[in-house]
Tab-separated table of C-alpha atoms in Angstrom:
chain	number	residue	atom	x	y	z
V	1369	LYS	CA	-14.125	12.695	-43.905
V	1370	SER	CA	-13.217	14.848	-40.873
V	1371	SER	CA	-9.935	15.634	-39.982
V	1372	ALA	CA	-7.774	14.468	-37.177
V	1373	PRO	CA	-7.918	18.040	-35.579
V	1374	ASP	CA	-11.603	18.372	-35.584
V	1375	LEU	CA	-12.334	14.883	-34.289
V	1376	MET	CA	-9.728	15.229	-31.117
V	1377	GLU	CA	-12.455	18.585	-30.203
V	1378	PRO	CA	-15.121	16.930	-28.223
V	1379	THR	CA	-17.707	19.398	-28.914
V	1380	ALA	CA	-17.152	19.034	-32.519
V	1381	ALA	CA	-20.592	18.732	-34.417
V	1382	THR	CA	-19.026	15.558	-36.106
V	1383	TRP	CA	-19.487	13.963	-32.803
V	1384	LEU	CA	-23.183	14.733	-32.989
V	1385	GLY	CA	-23.929	12.836	-36.135
V	1386	ALA	CA	-22.047	9.408	-34.734
V	1387	PRO	CA	-23.878	7.120	-33.427
V	1388	ALA	CA	-23.636	6.106	-29.305
V	1389	GLU	CA	-24.138	3.088	-27.399
V	1390	ARG	CA	-24.813	3.603	-23.766
V	1391	VAL	CA	-22.343	1.379	-21.565
V	1392	ALA	CA	-23.928	0.925	-18.085
V	1393	LEU	CA	-20.906	1.471	-15.136
V	1394	GLY	CA	-21.281	0.287	-11.474
V	1395	PRO	CA	-18.847	0.412	-8.884
V	1396	THR	CA	-15.979	-1.893	-8.737
V	1397	PRO	CA	-16.150	-4.438	-5.666
V	1398	ILE	CA	-14.621	-3.356	-2.514
V	1399	GLY	CA	-13.503	-6.718	-2.150
V	1400	LEU	CA	-11.348	-6.181	-4.472
V	1401	GLN	CA	-9.636	-3.218	-3.664
V	1402	PRO	CA	-5.298	-3.684	-3.264
V	1403	THR	CA	-5.019	-3.138	0.459
V	1404	PRO	CA	-6.937	-3.685	3.462
V	1405	TYR	CA	-6.581	-0.098	4.141
V	1406	ILE	CA	-8.778	1.153	1.167
V	1407	GLN	CA	-11.270	-1.715	1.823
V	1408	ALA	CA	-11.739	-0.453	5.469
V	1409	ARG	CA	-11.918	3.405	4.321
V	1410	TYR	CA	-14.282	2.564	1.535
V	1411	GLU	CA	-16.780	0.225	3.172
V	1412	GLY	CA	-20.092	1.592	3.629
V	1413	VAL	CA	-18.978	5.149	1.802
V	1414	PRO	CA	-20.918	5.614	-1.814
V	1415	TYR	CA	-19.335	5.505	-4.768
V	1416	GLY	CA	-18.945	4.888	-8.537
V	1417	GLU	CA	-22.323	6.083	-8.534
V	1418	THR	CA	-21.724	7.216	-12.560
V	1419	ALA	CA	-24.294	5.041	-13.591
V	1420	GLN	CA	-23.856	4.975	-17.834
V	1421	VAL	CA	-21.406	7.081	-20.473
V	1422	GLU	CA	-22.026	7.193	-24.204
V	1423	VAL	CA	-19.586	6.201	-26.227
V	1424	ARG	CA	-18.570	6.594	-29.806
V	1425	ALA	CA	-15.984	5.957	-32.155
V	1426	LEU	CA	-14.470	7.358	-35.444
V	1427	THR	CA	-11.359	6.656	-37.474
V	1428	ASP	CA	-9.700	8.746	-40.259
V	1429	GLY	CA	-7.947	5.394	-41.501
V	1430	GLN	CA	-4.846	6.443	-39.858
V	1431	ALA	CA	-6.195	6.689	-35.704
V	1432	ILE	CA	-8.919	5.669	-33.923
V	1433	PHE	CA	-10.744	8.583	-32.018
V	1434	ILE	CA	-12.794	7.282	-29.453
V	1435	HIS	CA	-15.880	9.967	-27.607
V	1436	LEU	CA	-16.975	9.444	-24.259
V	1437	THR	CA	-20.031	11.707	-22.566
V	1438	TRP	CA	-21.471	11.291	-18.854
V	1439	SER	CA	-23.065	13.348	-16.480
V	1440	ASP	CA	-20.648	14.928	-13.667
V	1441	GLY	CA	-22.323	18.376	-11.299
V	1442	THR	CA	-19.231	18.869	-10.293
V	1443	ASP	CA	-16.256	20.493	-11.946
V	1444	ASP	CA	-12.755	18.708	-10.637
V	1445	HIS	CA	-9.776	19.999	-12.816
V	1446	GLN	CA	-7.711	19.964	-9.679
V	1447	PRO	CA	-7.234	18.341	-6.647
V	1448	ARG	CA	-8.670	19.964	-3.759
V	1449	GLY	CA	-6.121	19.197	-0.819
V	1450	THR	CA	-5.178	15.952	0.637
V	1451	GLU	CA	-9.028	14.627	0.036
V	1452	GLY	CA	-9.186	15.888	-3.330
V	1453	PHE	CA	-8.895	14.648	-6.803
V	1454	ALA	CA	-9.465	14.581	-10.740
V	1455	ASP	CA	-11.883	13.562	-11.977
V	1456	GLY	CA	-10.775	10.753	-14.453
V	1457	ALA	CA	-11.626	8.418	-17.638
V	1458	SER	CA	-10.359	5.311	-19.126
V	1459	LEU	CA	-10.700	2.467	-22.007
V	1460	ALA	CA	-9.641	-0.873	-21.398
V	1461	PHE	CA	-8.553	-3.554	-23.676
V	1462	PRO	CA	-7.854	-7.236	-23.713
V	1463	LEU	CA	-4.038	-7.392	-24.825
V	1464	LEU	CA	-4.255	-11.348	-24.637
V	1465	GLY	CA	-7.293	-13.997	-24.684
V	1466	ASP	CA	-9.768	-13.421	-22.347
V	1467	ALA	CA	-8.458	-10.882	-20.393
V	1468	PRO	CA	-11.079	-10.334	-17.094
V	1469	ILE	CA	-12.112	-6.835	-16.890
V	1470	ILE	CA	-13.158	-7.322	-13.079
V	1471	THR	CA	-9.534	-8.218	-12.448
V	1472	MET	CA	-7.642	-5.473	-14.513
V	1473	GLY	CA	-6.430	-8.388	-16.526
V	1474	SER	CA	-4.315	-11.783	-15.109
V	1475	PRO	CA	-0.859	-12.470	-15.372
V	1476	ASP	CA	-1.618	-14.879	-18.702
V	1477	ALA	CA	-4.028	-11.821	-20.033
V	1478	PRO	CA	-3.291	-8.616	-19.631
V	1479	ILE	CA	-4.896	-5.497	-20.476
V	1480	ASN	CA	-4.123	-2.413	-22.167
V	1481	ALA	CA	-5.756	1.040	-20.793
V	1482	TRP	CA	-5.729	4.228	-22.235
V	1483	LEU	CA	-5.825	7.073	-19.276
V	1484	TRP	CA	-7.217	10.857	-19.116
V	1485	ARG	CA	-7.377	12.728	-16.238
V	1486	ALA	CA	-8.758	15.998	-16.205
V	1487	ASN	CA	-5.850	17.684	-14.595
V	1488	GLN	CA	-3.249	16.526	-17.539
V	1489	GLU	CA	-1.256	18.821	-19.197
V	1490	GLY	CA	-2.115	19.526	-22.800
V	1491	GLU	CA	-3.253	16.455	-24.952
V	1492	ALA	CA	-0.858	14.158	-23.563
V	1493	GLY	CA	-3.321	10.727	-22.268
V	1494	ARG	CA	-1.366	7.373	-20.362
V	1495	ASN	CA	-0.885	4.397	-21.622
V	1496	VAL	CA	-0.883	1.747	-18.878
V	1497	ILE	CA	-0.203	-2.020	-18.890
V	1498	ALA	CA	-1.817	-3.913	-16.232
V	1499	SER	CA	-2.088	-7.811	-15.466
V	1500	GLY	CA	-4.336	-8.081	-12.542
V	1501	ILE	CA	-5.345	-6.059	-9.337
V	1502	GLY	CA	-2.416	-3.361	-8.206
V	1503	THR	CA	0.054	-4.313	-11.372
V	1504	SER	CA	-1.099	-0.953	-13.197
V	1505	PHE	CA	2.352	0.604	-14.969
V	1506	ALA	CA	2.611	3.332	-17.256
V	1507	THR	CA	4.854	2.827	-20.414
V	1508	ALA	CA	6.330	5.726	-22.023
V	1509	PRO	CA	6.707	7.124	-24.606
V	1510	SER	CA	3.006	7.302	-25.031
V	1511	THR	CA	0.703	7.760	-28.433
V	1512	VAL	CA	-2.670	8.114	-26.574
V	1513	ARG	CA	-4.005	11.649	-26.848
V	1514	CYS	CA	-7.028	12.915	-24.912
V	1515	LYS	CA	-8.840	16.228	-24.725
V	1516	GLY	CA	-12.361	16.836	-22.307
V	1517	VAL	CA	-14.509	19.437	-21.892
V	1518	LEU	CA	-16.896	19.989	-19.263
V	1519	ASN	CA	-19.787	22.172	-20.173
V	1520	GLU	CA	-23.471	22.487	-18.310
V	1521	GLY	CA	-22.829	19.319	-16.294
V	1522	ARG	CA	-21.590	16.810	-18.477
V	1523	TRP	CA	-17.658	15.747	-19.462
V	1524	SER	CA	-16.752	15.043	-23.602
V	1525	VAL	CA	-13.643	13.735	-23.361
V	1526	VAL	CA	-11.979	11.996	-26.510
V	1527	PHE	CA	-9.294	9.537	-26.983
V	1528	SER	CA	-6.950	8.967	-29.842
V	1529	ARG	CA	-4.231	7.074	-30.856
V	1530	PRO	CA	-2.478	5.238	-34.209
V	1531	LEU	CA	-4.328	2.490	-35.035
V	1532	SER	CA	-1.286	0.165	-35.308
V	1533	VAL	CA	1.823	0.831	-33.373
V	1534	PRO	CA	3.626	-1.892	-33.713
V	1535	GLU	CA	6.761	-0.170	-32.157
V	1536	ALA	CA	4.947	-0.648	-28.817
V	1537	ALA	CA	4.808	-4.634	-29.072
V	1538	GLY	CA	2.820	-5.951	-26.517
V	1539	GLY	CA	2.565	-2.620	-24.850
V	1540	GLY	CA	-0.423	-1.748	-26.905
V	1541	VAL	CA	-3.892	-3.139	-28.223
V	1542	GLN	CA	-2.966	-3.316	-32.469
V	1543	LEU	CA	-6.135	-2.144	-34.420
V	1544	GLY	CA	-6.734	-1.644	-38.119
V	1545	PRO	CA	-9.146	-1.651	-41.029
V	1546	GLY	CA	-11.715	-5.129	-40.226
V	1547	ALA	CA	-10.498	-5.127	-37.015
V	1548	GLU	CA	-12.746	-6.316	-33.865
V	1549	THR	CA	-11.633	-5.935	-29.939
V	1550	LYS	CA	-13.590	-5.889	-27.132
V	1551	PHE	CA	-13.613	-2.505	-24.552
V	1552	GLY	CA	-14.113	-1.566	-21.305
V	1553	VAL	CA	-15.167	2.015	-19.865
V	1554	ALA	CA	-13.977	3.280	-16.067
V	1555	ILE	CA	-14.719	6.917	-15.115
V	1556	TRP	CA	-13.723	8.876	-11.760
V	1557	ASN	CA	-15.650	11.338	-10.189
V	1558	GLY	CA	-12.962	13.630	-7.954
V	1559	SER	CA	-15.692	15.219	-6.214
V	1560	LYS	CA	-16.370	11.576	-4.478
V	1561	ASN	CA	-12.620	11.052	-3.703
V	1562	GLU	CA	-12.333	8.219	-6.059
V	1563	ARG	CA	-9.049	7.132	-7.306
V	1564	ALA	CA	-6.989	4.168	-8.702
V	1565	GLY	CA	-9.375	1.238	-7.877
V	1566	ILE	CA	-12.233	3.636	-6.774
V	1567	LYS	CA	-14.523	4.124	-9.850
V	1568	ALA	CA	-17.378	3.334	-11.777
V	1569	TYR	CA	-16.844	0.757	-14.444
V	1570	SER	CA	-18.453	-1.685	-17.220
V	1571	GLU	CA	-18.406	-4.983	-15.789
V	1572	ALA	CA	-18.528	-6.547	-18.794
V	1573	TRP	CA	-16.389	-6.271	-22.381
V	1574	HIS	CA	-18.275	-4.333	-25.384
V	1575	THR	CA	-17.306	-4.863	-28.894
V	1576	LEU	CA	-15.261	-2.538	-31.172
V	1577	LYS	CA	-15.413	-3.244	-34.575
V	1578	ILE	CA	-13.319	-1.053	-37.276
V	1579	ALA	CA	-14.915	-1.029	-40.811
V	1580	GLY	CA	-12.207	-2.741	-43.397
């Protein structure tokens, strides 16, 4: 019953009435980082400490809106020098079959991820395809929109995309009334120098079912 502009507002009252699922997160395994340099750089260094994220989802019948909320005591809108990184979040969906979330998919079962960064311009999010560790690439143009607000130590971020994107073919998960898919979440804390594969993520898929 809410309008799309209202649903794109992370602090809109509409979201307060939407049921939340708490998704547990853990650090990505150091042994699965794509290069020996990254493995050595972060060996023994705490990262991926965002323990959970609250997930809500609503649809206006044309688009899906997914709302994430998590705790973050620092405001990392902009990278700070060579060692600074912006906060970020992503949603992942399997594109084919039983895609493994721990490796960002596989050659036979890729995943589709929607990416938000705190330093992005406007509401343009990134649409990413991955078929294994170190294989991520952004598609263009992207129909993903994102908006984030940091308030009293908590990020609230909304992701939106049309339910169906037939023009994207294999470049985006296809949704619709009655559809059911799996999803995963990843969070980057810029003040902890998290970027790329260094992040907190949901170690298992969760279920998203759209009302028919």
